[in-house]
Short mmCIF file of C-alpha atoms in Angstrom, two decimals:
data_model
loop_
_atom_site.label_atom_id
_atom_site.label_comp_id
_atom_site.label_asym_id
_atom_site.label_seq_id
_atom_site.Cartn_x
_atom_site.Cartn_y
_atom_site.Cartn_z
CA MET A 26 4.76 -42.45 -38.73
CA LYS A 27 6.00 -39.03 -39.86
CA GLN A 28 2.44 -37.93 -40.53
CA ALA A 29 1.37 -39.07 -37.06
CA ILE A 30 4.19 -37.07 -35.46
CA GLU A 31 3.21 -33.97 -37.45
CA MET A 32 -0.43 -34.42 -36.48
CA GLY A 33 0.62 -34.73 -32.84
CA GLN A 34 2.64 -31.52 -33.08
CA ILE A 35 -0.27 -29.70 -34.70
CA GLU A 36 -2.60 -30.97 -31.99
CA ARG A 37 -0.23 -29.81 -29.23
CA GLN A 38 0.14 -26.42 -30.89
CA LYS A 39 -3.63 -26.04 -31.10
CA MET A 40 -3.93 -26.99 -27.43
CA GLU A 41 -1.31 -24.39 -26.51
CA GLU A 42 -3.15 -21.75 -28.53
CA VAL A 43 -6.43 -22.62 -26.83
CA ASN A 44 -4.81 -22.44 -23.39
CA HIS A 45 -3.16 -19.14 -24.28
CA ALA A 46 -6.49 -17.76 -25.49
CA LYS A 47 -8.19 -18.87 -22.27
CA LEU A 48 -5.49 -17.24 -20.17
CA GLN A 49 -5.61 -14.04 -22.24
CA PHE A 50 -9.39 -13.90 -21.79
CA PHE A 51 -9.13 -14.43 -18.03
CA THR A 52 -6.37 -11.82 -17.79
CA ASN A 53 -8.41 -9.25 -19.72
CA ILE A 54 -11.46 -9.59 -17.48
CA THR A 55 -9.42 -9.88 -14.28
CA HIS A 56 -8.63 -6.16 -14.10
CA GLU A 57 -12.32 -5.39 -14.62
CA LEU A 58 -13.24 -7.63 -11.67
CA PHE A 59 -11.15 -5.71 -9.13
CA THR A 60 -13.46 -2.66 -9.07
CA PRO A 61 -16.73 -4.56 -8.43
CA LEU A 62 -14.88 -6.67 -5.87
CA THR A 63 -13.78 -3.45 -4.15
CA ILE A 64 -17.42 -2.32 -4.11
CA ILE A 65 -18.46 -5.63 -2.51
CA CYS A 66 -15.74 -5.40 0.17
CA ALA A 67 -16.57 -1.77 0.90
CA SER A 68 -20.30 -2.53 1.12
CA VAL A 69 -19.64 -5.36 3.57
CA ASP A 70 -17.50 -3.03 5.68
CA GLU A 71 -20.25 -0.42 5.70
CA LEU A 72 -22.99 -2.90 6.59
CA LYS A 73 -20.83 -4.42 9.33
CA GLN A 74 -20.43 -1.00 10.95
CA LEU A 75 -24.02 0.15 10.53
CA HIS A 76 -25.67 -3.18 11.40
CA PRO A 77 -23.14 -5.27 13.35
CA GLY A 78 -25.61 -7.95 14.47
CA ASP A 79 -25.03 -10.87 12.09
CA ALA A 80 -21.29 -11.52 12.38
CA LYS A 81 -21.56 -14.96 10.71
CA MET A 82 -23.17 -13.53 7.58
CA TYR A 83 -20.46 -10.87 7.27
CA ALA A 84 -17.79 -13.53 7.77
CA VAL A 85 -19.27 -15.57 4.90
CA LEU A 86 -19.36 -12.52 2.64
CA ASN A 87 -15.82 -11.54 3.55
CA ASN A 88 -14.43 -15.08 3.14
CA ASN A 89 -15.93 -15.39 -0.33
CA ALA A 90 -14.62 -11.97 -1.33
CA VAL A 91 -11.18 -13.10 -0.17
CA ARG A 92 -11.52 -16.34 -2.15
CA LEU A 93 -12.50 -14.43 -5.28
CA MET A 94 -9.55 -12.11 -4.80
CA ARG A 95 -7.16 -15.08 -4.55
CA LEU A 96 -8.53 -16.59 -7.76
CA ILE A 97 -8.06 -13.29 -9.57
CA GLN A 98 -4.53 -12.95 -8.23
CA GLN A 99 -3.69 -16.48 -9.40
CA ILE A 100 -4.69 -15.59 -12.96
CA LEU A 101 -2.39 -12.56 -12.84
CA GLU A 102 0.42 -14.69 -11.38
CA PHE A 103 0.00 -17.11 -14.28
CA ARG A 104 0.35 -14.25 -16.71
CA LYS A 105 3.59 -13.18 -15.03
CA VAL A 106 4.94 -16.73 -15.32
CA GLU A 107 4.08 -16.81 -19.02
CA ASN A 108 5.84 -13.51 -19.65
CA GLY A 109 8.85 -14.39 -17.52
CA LYS A 110 8.15 -11.48 -15.16
CA LEU A 111 7.64 -13.43 -11.94
CA GLN A 112 10.71 -12.71 -9.81
CA LEU A 113 12.09 -14.71 -6.89
CA LYS A 114 13.10 -12.75 -3.77
CA VAL A 115 14.25 -14.97 -0.90
CA SER A 116 15.28 -13.95 2.59
CA LYS A 117 16.03 -15.89 5.75
CA GLY A 118 13.07 -17.06 7.77
CA ASN A 119 11.57 -19.82 9.89
CA TYR A 120 10.08 -22.53 7.67
CA THR A 121 8.43 -24.36 10.57
CA GLN A 122 6.70 -21.30 11.98
CA PHE A 123 5.56 -20.22 8.54
CA LEU A 124 4.02 -23.64 7.88
CA LYS A 125 2.36 -23.76 11.32
CA ASN A 126 0.81 -20.34 10.81
CA SER A 127 -0.36 -21.33 7.34
CA ILE A 128 -2.18 -24.32 8.80
CA GLU A 129 -3.65 -22.20 11.60
CA ALA A 130 -4.94 -19.62 9.13
CA PHE A 131 -6.53 -22.42 7.07
CA GLN A 132 -8.32 -24.04 10.04
CA PRO A 133 -11.62 -22.08 9.70
CA LEU A 134 -12.07 -23.33 6.14
CA VAL A 135 -11.46 -26.99 6.96
CA ARG A 136 -13.59 -26.87 10.12
CA LYS A 137 -16.49 -25.48 8.11
CA LYS A 138 -16.31 -28.57 5.90
CA GLY A 139 -16.07 -30.90 8.91
CA LEU A 140 -12.40 -31.73 8.33
CA SER A 141 -9.30 -31.59 10.51
CA ILE A 142 -5.59 -31.04 9.89
CA ASP A 143 -2.93 -33.14 11.60
CA PHE A 144 0.44 -31.35 11.59
CA ARG A 145 3.37 -33.66 12.32
CA GLU A 146 6.32 -31.37 12.92
CA GLU A 147 9.99 -32.06 13.55
CA GLU A 148 11.34 -31.66 17.08
CA GLU A 149 13.65 -28.87 15.96
CA GLU A 150 12.45 -25.85 14.04
CA ILE A 151 13.78 -25.49 10.49
CA SER A 152 15.11 -22.18 9.19
CA GLY A 153 16.45 -21.20 5.79
CA TYR A 154 15.97 -19.01 2.75
CA PHE A 155 12.60 -18.78 1.00
CA ASP A 156 10.29 -16.36 -0.80
CA SER A 157 7.39 -15.91 1.62
CA ASP A 158 5.00 -14.76 -1.12
CA LYS A 159 5.70 -17.81 -3.30
CA LEU A 160 5.60 -20.24 -0.36
CA ASP A 161 2.32 -18.70 0.81
CA LYS A 162 0.69 -19.38 -2.56
CA ILE A 163 2.14 -22.91 -2.77
CA LEU A 164 0.80 -23.82 0.67
CA TYR A 165 -2.59 -22.24 0.09
CA ASN A 166 -3.12 -24.06 -3.21
CA LEU A 167 -2.04 -27.45 -1.86
CA LEU A 168 -4.09 -27.13 1.34
CA SER A 169 -7.07 -25.94 -0.68
CA ASN A 170 -6.69 -28.87 -3.08
CA ALA A 171 -6.48 -31.35 -0.20
CA ALA A 172 -9.61 -29.90 1.41
CA LYS A 173 -11.54 -30.18 -1.86
CA TYR A 174 -10.78 -33.88 -2.22
CA THR A 175 -11.32 -34.92 1.40
CA GLU A 176 -14.74 -36.20 2.42
CA LYS A 177 -16.49 -34.80 5.49
CA GLY A 178 -14.93 -36.13 8.70
CA GLY A 179 -11.59 -36.79 7.03
CA THR A 180 -8.13 -35.60 8.11
CA VAL A 181 -5.53 -33.81 6.03
CA VAL A 182 -2.02 -34.76 7.20
CA VAL A 183 0.84 -32.26 6.93
CA SER A 184 4.44 -33.16 7.74
CA GLN A 185 7.86 -31.59 7.24
CA CYS A 186 11.54 -32.46 7.48
CA TYR A 187 15.02 -31.15 6.71
CA GLU A 188 17.13 -33.31 4.42
CA LYS A 189 20.74 -32.57 5.40
CA GLU A 190 22.24 -34.57 2.53
CA THR A 191 20.63 -32.41 -0.15
CA GLY A 192 20.16 -29.18 1.83
CA HIS A 193 16.43 -29.19 1.14
CA TYR A 194 13.39 -28.44 3.26
CA SER A 195 10.51 -30.72 2.36
CA PHE A 196 6.88 -30.80 3.38
CA SER A 197 4.05 -33.10 2.36
CA ILE A 198 0.28 -32.67 2.35
CA THR A 199 -1.81 -35.84 2.26
CA ASN A 200 -5.56 -36.23 1.82
CA PRO A 201 -7.37 -39.57 2.14
CA GLY A 202 -9.31 -40.79 -0.84
CA GLU A 203 -9.26 -42.85 -3.98
CA PRO A 204 -5.80 -43.28 -5.51
CA MET A 205 -5.22 -41.45 -8.78
CA SER A 206 -4.60 -43.23 -12.03
CA LYS A 207 -1.22 -42.83 -13.69
CA ASP A 208 -2.85 -40.92 -16.56
CA LYS A 209 -4.49 -38.46 -14.18
CA MET A 210 -1.22 -37.88 -12.31
CA GLU A 211 0.53 -37.08 -15.59
CA HIS A 212 -2.00 -34.34 -16.40
CA LEU A 213 -2.44 -33.00 -12.88
CA PHE A 214 -0.09 -30.02 -13.24
CA GLU A 215 -1.37 -28.99 -16.67
CA ARG A 216 -3.19 -25.70 -17.05
CA PHE A 217 -6.99 -25.81 -17.05
CA TYR A 218 -7.03 -29.46 -16.01
CA GLU A 219 -10.04 -29.70 -13.68
CA GLY A 220 -9.68 -33.20 -12.29
CA ASP A 221 -12.68 -34.51 -10.32
CA TYR A 222 -14.00 -31.19 -9.02
CA ARG A 223 -17.56 -31.89 -10.13
CA LYS A 224 -17.50 -35.31 -8.52
CA PHE A 225 -16.79 -33.61 -5.21
CA HIS A 226 -19.36 -30.83 -5.84
CA THR A 227 -16.68 -28.16 -5.93
CA THR A 228 -15.64 -25.63 -8.52
CA GLY A 229 -12.22 -24.97 -9.93
CA THR A 230 -10.40 -22.86 -12.49
CA GLY A 231 -7.92 -25.58 -13.39
CA ILE A 232 -4.95 -23.31 -12.71
CA GLY A 233 -4.21 -23.81 -8.99
CA LEU A 234 -1.92 -26.84 -9.23
CA ALA A 235 -0.35 -25.67 -12.49
CA LEU A 236 0.55 -22.36 -10.85
CA THR A 237 1.84 -24.25 -7.81
CA LYS A 238 4.26 -26.23 -9.97
CA ASP A 239 5.42 -23.03 -11.69
CA LEU A 240 6.04 -21.38 -8.31
CA VAL A 241 7.98 -24.40 -7.04
CA ASN A 242 10.11 -24.41 -10.21
CA ILE A 243 10.84 -20.68 -9.87
CA HIS A 244 11.93 -21.43 -6.29
CA HIS A 245 14.46 -23.99 -7.67
CA GLY A 246 12.43 -26.74 -6.02
CA GLU A 247 10.58 -29.88 -6.99
CA ILE A 248 7.03 -31.14 -6.51
CA ARG A 249 5.78 -34.72 -6.84
CA ILE A 250 2.53 -36.58 -6.32
CA ASN A 251 2.36 -40.02 -4.69
CA SER A 252 -0.89 -41.96 -4.69
CA ASP A 253 -1.89 -45.29 -3.16
CA ALA A 254 -4.96 -46.93 -1.67
CA VAL A 255 -3.59 -46.91 1.91
CA THR A 256 -2.50 -43.31 2.54
CA GLY A 257 -4.37 -41.53 -0.25
CA ASN A 258 -2.86 -38.75 -2.34
CA THR A 259 0.30 -36.99 -1.17
CA PHE A 260 1.93 -33.89 -2.62
CA VAL A 261 5.59 -33.52 -1.65
CA VAL A 262 7.54 -30.28 -2.14
CA TRP A 263 11.31 -29.84 -1.83
CA LEU A 264 12.84 -26.35 -1.57
CA PRO A 265 16.56 -25.50 -1.15
CA VAL A 266 17.23 -23.78 2.20
CA ASP A 267 20.85 -22.64 1.78
CA ARG A 268 21.73 -19.15 0.59
CA SER A 269 24.17 -20.61 -1.94
CA ALA A 270 21.28 -22.21 -3.84
CA TYR A 271 20.07 -18.81 -5.00
CA ALA A 272 21.58 -16.18 -7.30
CA GLU A 273 22.54 -12.85 -5.72
CA ASP A 274 19.74 -11.00 -7.52
CA GLU A 275 17.27 -13.49 -6.00
CA ILE A 276 18.32 -12.65 -2.43
CA ASP A 277 17.01 -9.66 -0.51
CA ASP A 278 18.40 -9.46 3.01
CA SER A 279 16.39 -6.31 3.68
CA LEU A 280 13.11 -8.24 3.50
CA GLN A 281 11.52 -9.24 6.78
CA VAL A 282 9.82 -12.61 6.40
CA THR A 283 6.39 -12.47 7.96
CA ASN A 284 5.15 -15.43 9.96
CA SER A 285 1.53 -14.57 9.18
CA PRO A 286 0.82 -15.96 5.71
CA LEU A 287 -2.47 -16.49 3.93
CA LEU A 288 -3.89 -13.16 5.04
CA PRO A 289 -5.01 -11.37 1.91
CA GLU A 290 -3.71 -7.88 1.25
CA ASN A 291 -5.68 -5.16 3.07
CA GLU A 292 -7.59 -7.62 5.28
CA GLU A 293 -5.83 -6.53 8.46
CA CYS A 294 -7.60 -3.19 8.19
CA ALA A 295 -11.05 -4.62 7.57
CA ASP A 296 -12.34 -4.05 11.07
CA SER A 297 -11.17 -0.45 11.44
CA GLN A 298 -13.87 2.10 12.11
CA VAL A 299 -14.62 4.24 9.07
CA VAL A 300 -18.37 4.79 9.07
CA GLY A 301 -19.81 7.71 10.99
CA GLU A 302 -21.88 10.86 10.82
CA LEU A 303 -21.10 13.46 8.18
CA ALA A 304 -18.13 15.58 9.21
CA VAL A 305 -19.40 19.00 10.18
CA GLU A 306 -16.31 20.69 11.63
CA GLN A 307 -15.21 23.79 9.75
CA ASP A 308 -11.53 22.83 9.74
CA VAL A 309 -11.77 19.25 8.45
CA PRO A 310 -9.46 18.37 5.52
CA SER A 311 -10.90 18.47 2.00
CA LEU A 312 -10.59 15.36 -0.18
CA LEU A 313 -11.12 15.18 -3.92
CA LEU A 314 -12.20 11.66 -4.97
CA VAL A 315 -11.79 10.90 -8.69
CA GLU A 316 -13.39 7.61 -9.83
CA ASP A 317 -15.36 6.78 -12.98
CA ASN A 318 -17.34 3.95 -11.36
CA GLU A 319 -20.31 5.72 -9.80
CA ASP A 320 -21.13 2.91 -7.35
CA LEU A 321 -17.60 2.86 -5.93
CA LEU A 322 -17.47 6.67 -5.87
CA SER A 323 -20.75 6.75 -3.93
CA ILE A 324 -19.54 4.22 -1.34
CA MET A 325 -16.19 5.97 -0.90
CA THR A 326 -17.99 9.28 -0.43
CA ARG A 327 -20.37 7.88 2.19
CA LEU A 328 -17.64 6.20 4.21
CA LEU A 329 -15.04 8.97 4.07
CA SER A 330 -17.46 11.88 4.60
CA ALA A 331 -17.43 11.00 8.30
CA HIS A 332 -13.94 12.46 8.49
CA TYR A 333 -13.44 14.80 5.54
CA ARG A 334 -15.15 17.35 3.33
CA ILE A 335 -15.64 15.39 0.11
CA LEU A 336 -15.48 16.69 -3.46
CA THR A 337 -15.98 14.28 -6.37
CA ALA A 338 -15.13 13.96 -10.06
CA THR A 339 -15.48 11.11 -12.56
CA GLN A 340 -12.36 11.80 -14.66
CA GLY A 341 -9.18 13.86 -14.67
CA GLN A 342 -10.34 16.93 -16.61
CA GLU A 343 -13.31 17.36 -14.30
CA ALA A 344 -10.97 17.03 -11.32
CA ILE A 345 -8.73 19.82 -12.66
CA GLY A 346 -11.74 22.13 -12.87
CA ILE A 347 -12.48 21.47 -9.19
CA LEU A 348 -8.84 21.92 -8.15
CA GLU A 349 -8.78 25.35 -9.80
CA LYS A 350 -11.82 26.51 -7.82
CA GLU A 351 -11.69 24.67 -4.49
CA GLU A 352 -9.16 24.30 -1.69
CA VAL A 353 -8.17 20.62 -1.68
CA ASP A 354 -5.90 18.96 0.90
CA LEU A 355 -5.52 15.56 -0.80
CA VAL A 356 -6.53 13.80 -4.03
CA VAL A 357 -7.57 10.13 -4.30
CA SER A 358 -7.79 9.06 -7.94
CA ASP A 359 -8.43 5.89 -9.90
CA VAL A 360 -5.85 5.22 -12.62
CA MET A 361 -7.99 3.84 -15.46
CA MET A 362 -10.50 6.56 -16.43
CA PRO A 363 -11.79 8.10 -19.68
CA VAL A 364 -10.69 11.50 -21.09
CA MET A 365 -7.80 11.95 -18.62
CA ASP A 366 -6.56 9.00 -16.55
CA GLY A 367 -5.09 9.07 -13.05
CA ILE A 368 -1.44 9.07 -14.18
CA GLU A 369 -2.06 12.10 -16.40
CA LEU A 370 -3.95 13.85 -13.60
CA CYS A 371 -1.15 13.17 -11.12
CA ASN A 372 1.43 14.47 -13.61
CA TYR A 373 -0.62 17.64 -14.07
CA ILE A 374 -0.94 18.23 -10.32
CA LYS A 375 2.74 17.63 -9.54
CA ASN A 376 3.92 19.89 -12.39
CA LYS A 377 1.49 22.72 -11.69
CA PHE A 378 3.00 25.23 -9.26
CA GLU A 379 -0.32 26.12 -7.63
CA LEU A 380 -1.13 22.43 -6.98
CA CYS A 381 2.17 20.55 -6.57
CA HIS A 382 1.94 20.60 -2.75
CA ILE A 383 -1.23 18.45 -2.79
CA PRO A 384 -0.63 14.74 -1.95
CA VAL A 385 -2.04 12.22 -4.45
CA ILE A 386 -3.09 8.61 -3.79
CA LEU A 387 -3.63 6.44 -6.88
CA LEU A 388 -6.10 3.53 -6.87
CA THR A 389 -5.69 0.83 -9.49
CA ALA A 390 -6.47 -2.73 -10.45
CA LYS A 391 -3.06 -2.95 -12.15
CA ARG A 392 -0.62 -4.71 -9.85
CA THR A 393 2.61 -5.11 -11.85
CA GLU A 394 5.82 -3.41 -10.76
CA GLU A 395 5.87 -1.50 -14.07
CA ASP A 396 2.42 -0.04 -13.42
CA GLN A 397 3.27 0.95 -9.86
CA MET A 398 6.56 2.48 -11.05
CA ALA A 399 4.63 4.58 -13.58
CA GLY A 400 2.42 5.81 -10.75
CA TYR A 401 5.33 6.83 -8.54
CA GLN A 402 7.18 8.40 -11.48
CA SER A 403 4.16 10.61 -12.06
CA GLY A 404 4.70 11.95 -8.53
CA ALA A 405 2.10 9.91 -6.64
CA ASP A 406 2.57 9.94 -2.88
CA SER A 407 0.92 6.54 -2.35
CA TYR A 408 -0.39 3.65 -4.43
CA VAL A 409 -3.30 1.41 -3.33
CA THR A 410 -4.30 -1.67 -5.33
CA LYS A 411 -7.84 -2.92 -5.81
CA PRO A 412 -9.72 -4.62 -4.35
CA LEU A 413 -9.25 -2.37 -1.35
CA HIS A 414 -10.79 -2.02 2.07
CA LEU A 415 -11.86 1.55 2.69
CA ALA A 416 -10.27 1.36 6.15
CA LEU A 417 -6.87 0.84 4.53
CA LEU A 418 -7.45 3.82 2.24
CA HIS A 419 -8.52 5.87 5.26
CA SER A 420 -5.29 5.02 7.09
CA ARG A 421 -3.19 6.00 4.02
CA ILE A 422 -5.04 9.32 3.82
CA GLU A 423 -4.49 9.99 7.52
CA ASN A 424 -0.78 9.18 7.27
CA LEU A 425 -0.25 11.62 4.39
CA LEU A 426 -2.22 14.39 6.11
CA LYS A 427 -0.25 13.85 9.33
CA LYS A 428 2.98 13.99 7.33
CA LYS A 429 1.91 17.37 5.93
CA LYS A 430 1.20 18.64 9.45
CA ARG A 431 4.58 17.38 10.72
CA THR A 432 6.32 19.18 7.86
CA GLY A 433 4.60 22.42 8.85
CA VAL A 434 5.61 21.96 12.50
CA ASP A 435 9.20 21.18 11.49
CA PHE A 436 9.32 24.32 9.34
CA ARG A 437 8.11 26.50 12.21
CA LYS A 438 10.82 25.03 14.46
CA GLN A 439 13.63 25.96 12.08
CA LEU A 440 15.58 29.14 12.76
CA VAL A 441 17.37 28.79 9.42
CA PHE A 442 15.45 27.29 6.50
CA GLU A 443 16.73 23.78 5.63
CA ALA A 444 14.67 22.40 2.74
CA LYS A 445 16.31 18.96 2.73
CA GLU A 446 14.84 18.26 6.17
CA LEU A 447 11.28 19.05 5.05
CA ASP A 448 10.73 16.85 1.97
CA TYR A 449 9.51 19.71 -0.22
CA THR A 450 9.28 19.46 -4.00
CA SER A 451 11.73 21.67 -5.91
CA MET A 452 8.93 24.09 -6.85
CA ASP A 453 7.74 24.31 -3.25
CA GLU A 454 11.30 24.86 -2.00
CA THR A 455 11.73 27.74 -4.45
CA PHE A 456 8.41 29.22 -3.32
CA ILE A 457 9.38 29.11 0.37
CA ARG A 458 12.84 30.58 -0.29
CA ASN A 459 11.30 33.44 -2.28
CA ALA A 460 8.73 34.06 0.46
CA ILE A 461 11.45 34.20 3.16
CA ASP A 462 13.55 36.54 1.02
CA CYS A 463 10.58 38.88 0.52
CA VAL A 464 10.08 39.23 4.28
CA ASN A 465 13.82 39.54 5.03
CA ASN A 466 14.11 42.33 2.45
CA HIS A 467 11.60 44.34 4.51
CA LEU A 468 12.60 43.06 7.94
CA ASP A 469 12.68 46.43 9.73
CA ASP A 470 9.58 47.77 7.94
CA CYS A 471 6.67 47.46 10.37
CA SER A 472 4.26 48.57 7.60
CA TYR A 473 5.11 45.51 5.48
CA GLU A 474 1.79 43.69 5.76
CA PRO A 475 0.29 40.60 4.04
CA SER A 476 -1.17 42.53 1.09
CA LEU A 477 2.28 43.94 0.20
CA PHE A 478 3.87 40.51 0.74
CA VAL A 479 1.36 38.83 -1.61
CA ALA A 480 1.87 41.53 -4.24
CA GLU A 481 5.65 41.07 -4.10
CA MET A 482 5.26 37.30 -4.49
CA GLY A 483 3.49 38.01 -7.81
CA MET A 484 0.63 35.57 -7.22
CA SER A 485 -2.99 35.70 -6.21
CA ARG A 486 -3.74 35.94 -2.50
CA THR A 487 -5.52 32.57 -2.67
CA THR A 488 -2.48 30.82 -4.20
CA VAL A 489 -0.08 32.28 -1.64
CA ALA A 490 -2.41 31.51 1.27
CA ASP A 491 -3.10 27.93 0.12
CA LYS A 492 0.59 27.16 -0.49
CA LEU A 493 1.68 28.60 2.86
CA LYS A 494 -1.05 26.75 4.74
CA SER A 495 -0.16 23.45 3.08
CA LEU A 496 3.63 23.78 3.41
CA THR A 497 3.99 25.59 6.75
CA GLY A 498 0.59 25.53 8.45
CA LEU A 499 0.70 29.36 8.57
CA THR A 500 -1.37 32.21 7.18
CA PRO A 501 0.49 34.97 5.27
CA SER A 502 0.41 37.11 8.42
CA GLY A 503 1.65 34.22 10.56
CA PHE A 504 4.41 33.45 8.04
CA ILE A 505 5.68 37.05 8.11
CA SER A 506 5.69 36.97 11.91
CA ASN A 507 7.51 33.60 11.92
CA VAL A 508 10.30 34.93 9.67
CA ARG A 509 10.63 38.11 11.79
CA LEU A 510 10.91 36.12 15.05
CA ASN A 511 13.51 33.74 13.58
CA ALA A 512 15.49 36.79 12.51
CA ALA A 513 15.26 38.12 16.07
CA CYS A 514 16.98 34.97 17.36
CA ARG A 515 19.78 35.37 14.84
CA LEU A 516 20.24 39.02 15.88
CA ILE A 517 20.50 37.97 19.54
CA ASP A 518 23.20 35.45 18.54
CA GLU A 519 25.11 38.24 16.77
CA ASN A 520 24.60 40.97 19.41
CA LYS A 521 23.99 39.62 22.89
CA LYS A 522 23.75 43.13 24.43
CA ILE A 523 20.99 44.42 22.15
CA ARG A 524 18.07 46.13 23.90
CA ILE A 525 14.66 44.44 23.61
CA ALA A 526 13.07 47.57 22.14
CA ASP A 527 15.82 47.89 19.51
CA LEU A 528 15.48 44.19 18.71
CA ALA A 529 11.72 44.56 18.22
CA TYR A 530 12.11 47.52 15.84
CA ALA A 531 14.90 45.75 13.93
CA VAL A 532 12.56 42.89 12.98
CA GLY A 533 9.49 44.98 12.15
CA PHE A 534 7.61 45.23 15.48
CA ASN A 535 6.72 48.77 16.58
CA ASP A 536 5.58 47.59 20.03
CA ALA A 537 8.24 45.93 22.24
CA LYS A 538 5.62 44.46 24.59
CA TYR A 539 3.71 42.81 21.73
CA PHE A 540 7.02 41.57 20.31
CA SER A 541 7.87 39.92 23.66
CA THR A 542 4.43 38.26 23.77
CA CYS A 543 4.87 36.83 20.25
CA PHE A 544 8.44 35.73 21.03
CA ARG A 545 7.37 33.86 24.17
CA LYS A 546 4.48 32.20 22.33
CA LYS A 547 6.82 30.85 19.64
CA PHE A 548 9.90 29.93 21.68
CA GLY A 549 8.46 29.37 25.16
CA VAL A 550 10.71 31.99 26.79
CA SER A 551 10.90 35.79 26.85
CA PRO A 552 13.52 37.58 24.69
CA SER A 553 15.52 38.52 27.82
CA ASP A 554 15.53 34.91 29.09
CA TYR A 555 16.57 33.73 25.63
CA MET A 556 19.48 36.19 25.73
CA LEU A 557 20.51 34.99 29.18
CA ARG A 558 20.33 31.32 28.19
CA ASN A 559 22.25 32.03 25.00
CA LYS A 560 24.93 33.88 26.97
CA GLU A 561 25.29 31.01 29.48
CA ASP A 562 25.57 28.45 26.68
CA ASN A 563 28.33 30.45 25.03
CA GLU A 564 30.24 30.77 28.33
CA VAL A 565 30.04 27.00 28.89
CA SER A 566 31.20 26.24 25.35
CA SER A 567 34.11 28.67 25.63
#
């Protein structure tokens, strides 16, 4: 007897080791799959724009890319469960609406197989606390499992209810078919158990239901399987709805529960227009793309060259060489690269005075919070996970470039420099303060021109010009003029009876008429009207 027990323990240990090895293998190759999957998604996007005729074919390609992405994500979720890193974050939402939208999003898949879904909902909608990400995966896996085991023409039945006595929300998903044996039901939630997939001509990883059970357990819920010859096979899930069922660190009231589950990340941008003719305008922004996969780099270049001047590098050191020679408005870099990776490149850019104003977007197949935190700690302005749709990347690029422009506009509106309102880095703030001080020290010197300003800054003309353009949207000459005109406003505030000619000379203009023209262009009124308005405002306030 003792020997049999020991043999059983050894057998179980071996099985655990085999399962762990399988999961480790899947995890290792998963990160490598994200880049080719990104290439597939990007290629489909490009073909769809260039040759939009066959919508059905593109839908098939896209649906299978989405399916592959979900399988990859499930492997990574499993790894998080194993390592105890899968966190629960619940917030208040509408269970009923979430379930209805899940079913609606799943309809195209079941219709394609000739199936239907019958949703039997309660008269009153049910609300409560839940983690929308976890519930999304639970529903997707159970609906997917039901569809796999339902013959063509069959109906999957979904029902829900609120159990007041226990404070639980429950839903069930039933598919018709042969009842399961007791032995099969006992193994159903084990990892890598494949059930009867081959009997139904489907494929499976053997992790979907095991992950589902893990997700239900993390959600402090319960899942059971009932099977009989009359109704078929029914999965029932119970989840606590009350806030009191969850620990404080599991509750996030700031989260907004979405009622649109089952949409894979990035898919909402898939139909955005990205493809076009090569950008030929002289003043288009310059992008540096850094990616060691040549296929992905080529596709990104083709799609984004419609809007930007594109420079490319295959690793960080090569990118630095380009940054030192070329004017670059934004950097998009992969994280995992040889020689110098994306994190190291981002650190270099953000700690190099001449470059720290350049926004950086990191692309990566790594999706853990630790990896993303490392990216942001390196100074990255945005973080995009693979597989990505190029339209999403395009929108991130546009948002960062618009933010830069807004910062320049906000700077030009300020009469007194307020760095905290402009989101500058500490190095950029110091640069701007020094530049303003240089001009103010020569405020009444009309011969103080850009060459003298650049020399006093102690940098190359290119560095000064690039930094000013990025941070303020101004040339060195325009920056000097901007500081002089702001000083003119302050002088008017201090001396409301000052003559226009004296004011012009005091801020470095030797021509009062030209000064008035510049003043009107910046502030929308003449110096004399500004004085009058300022005087009236003071009289009202007094």
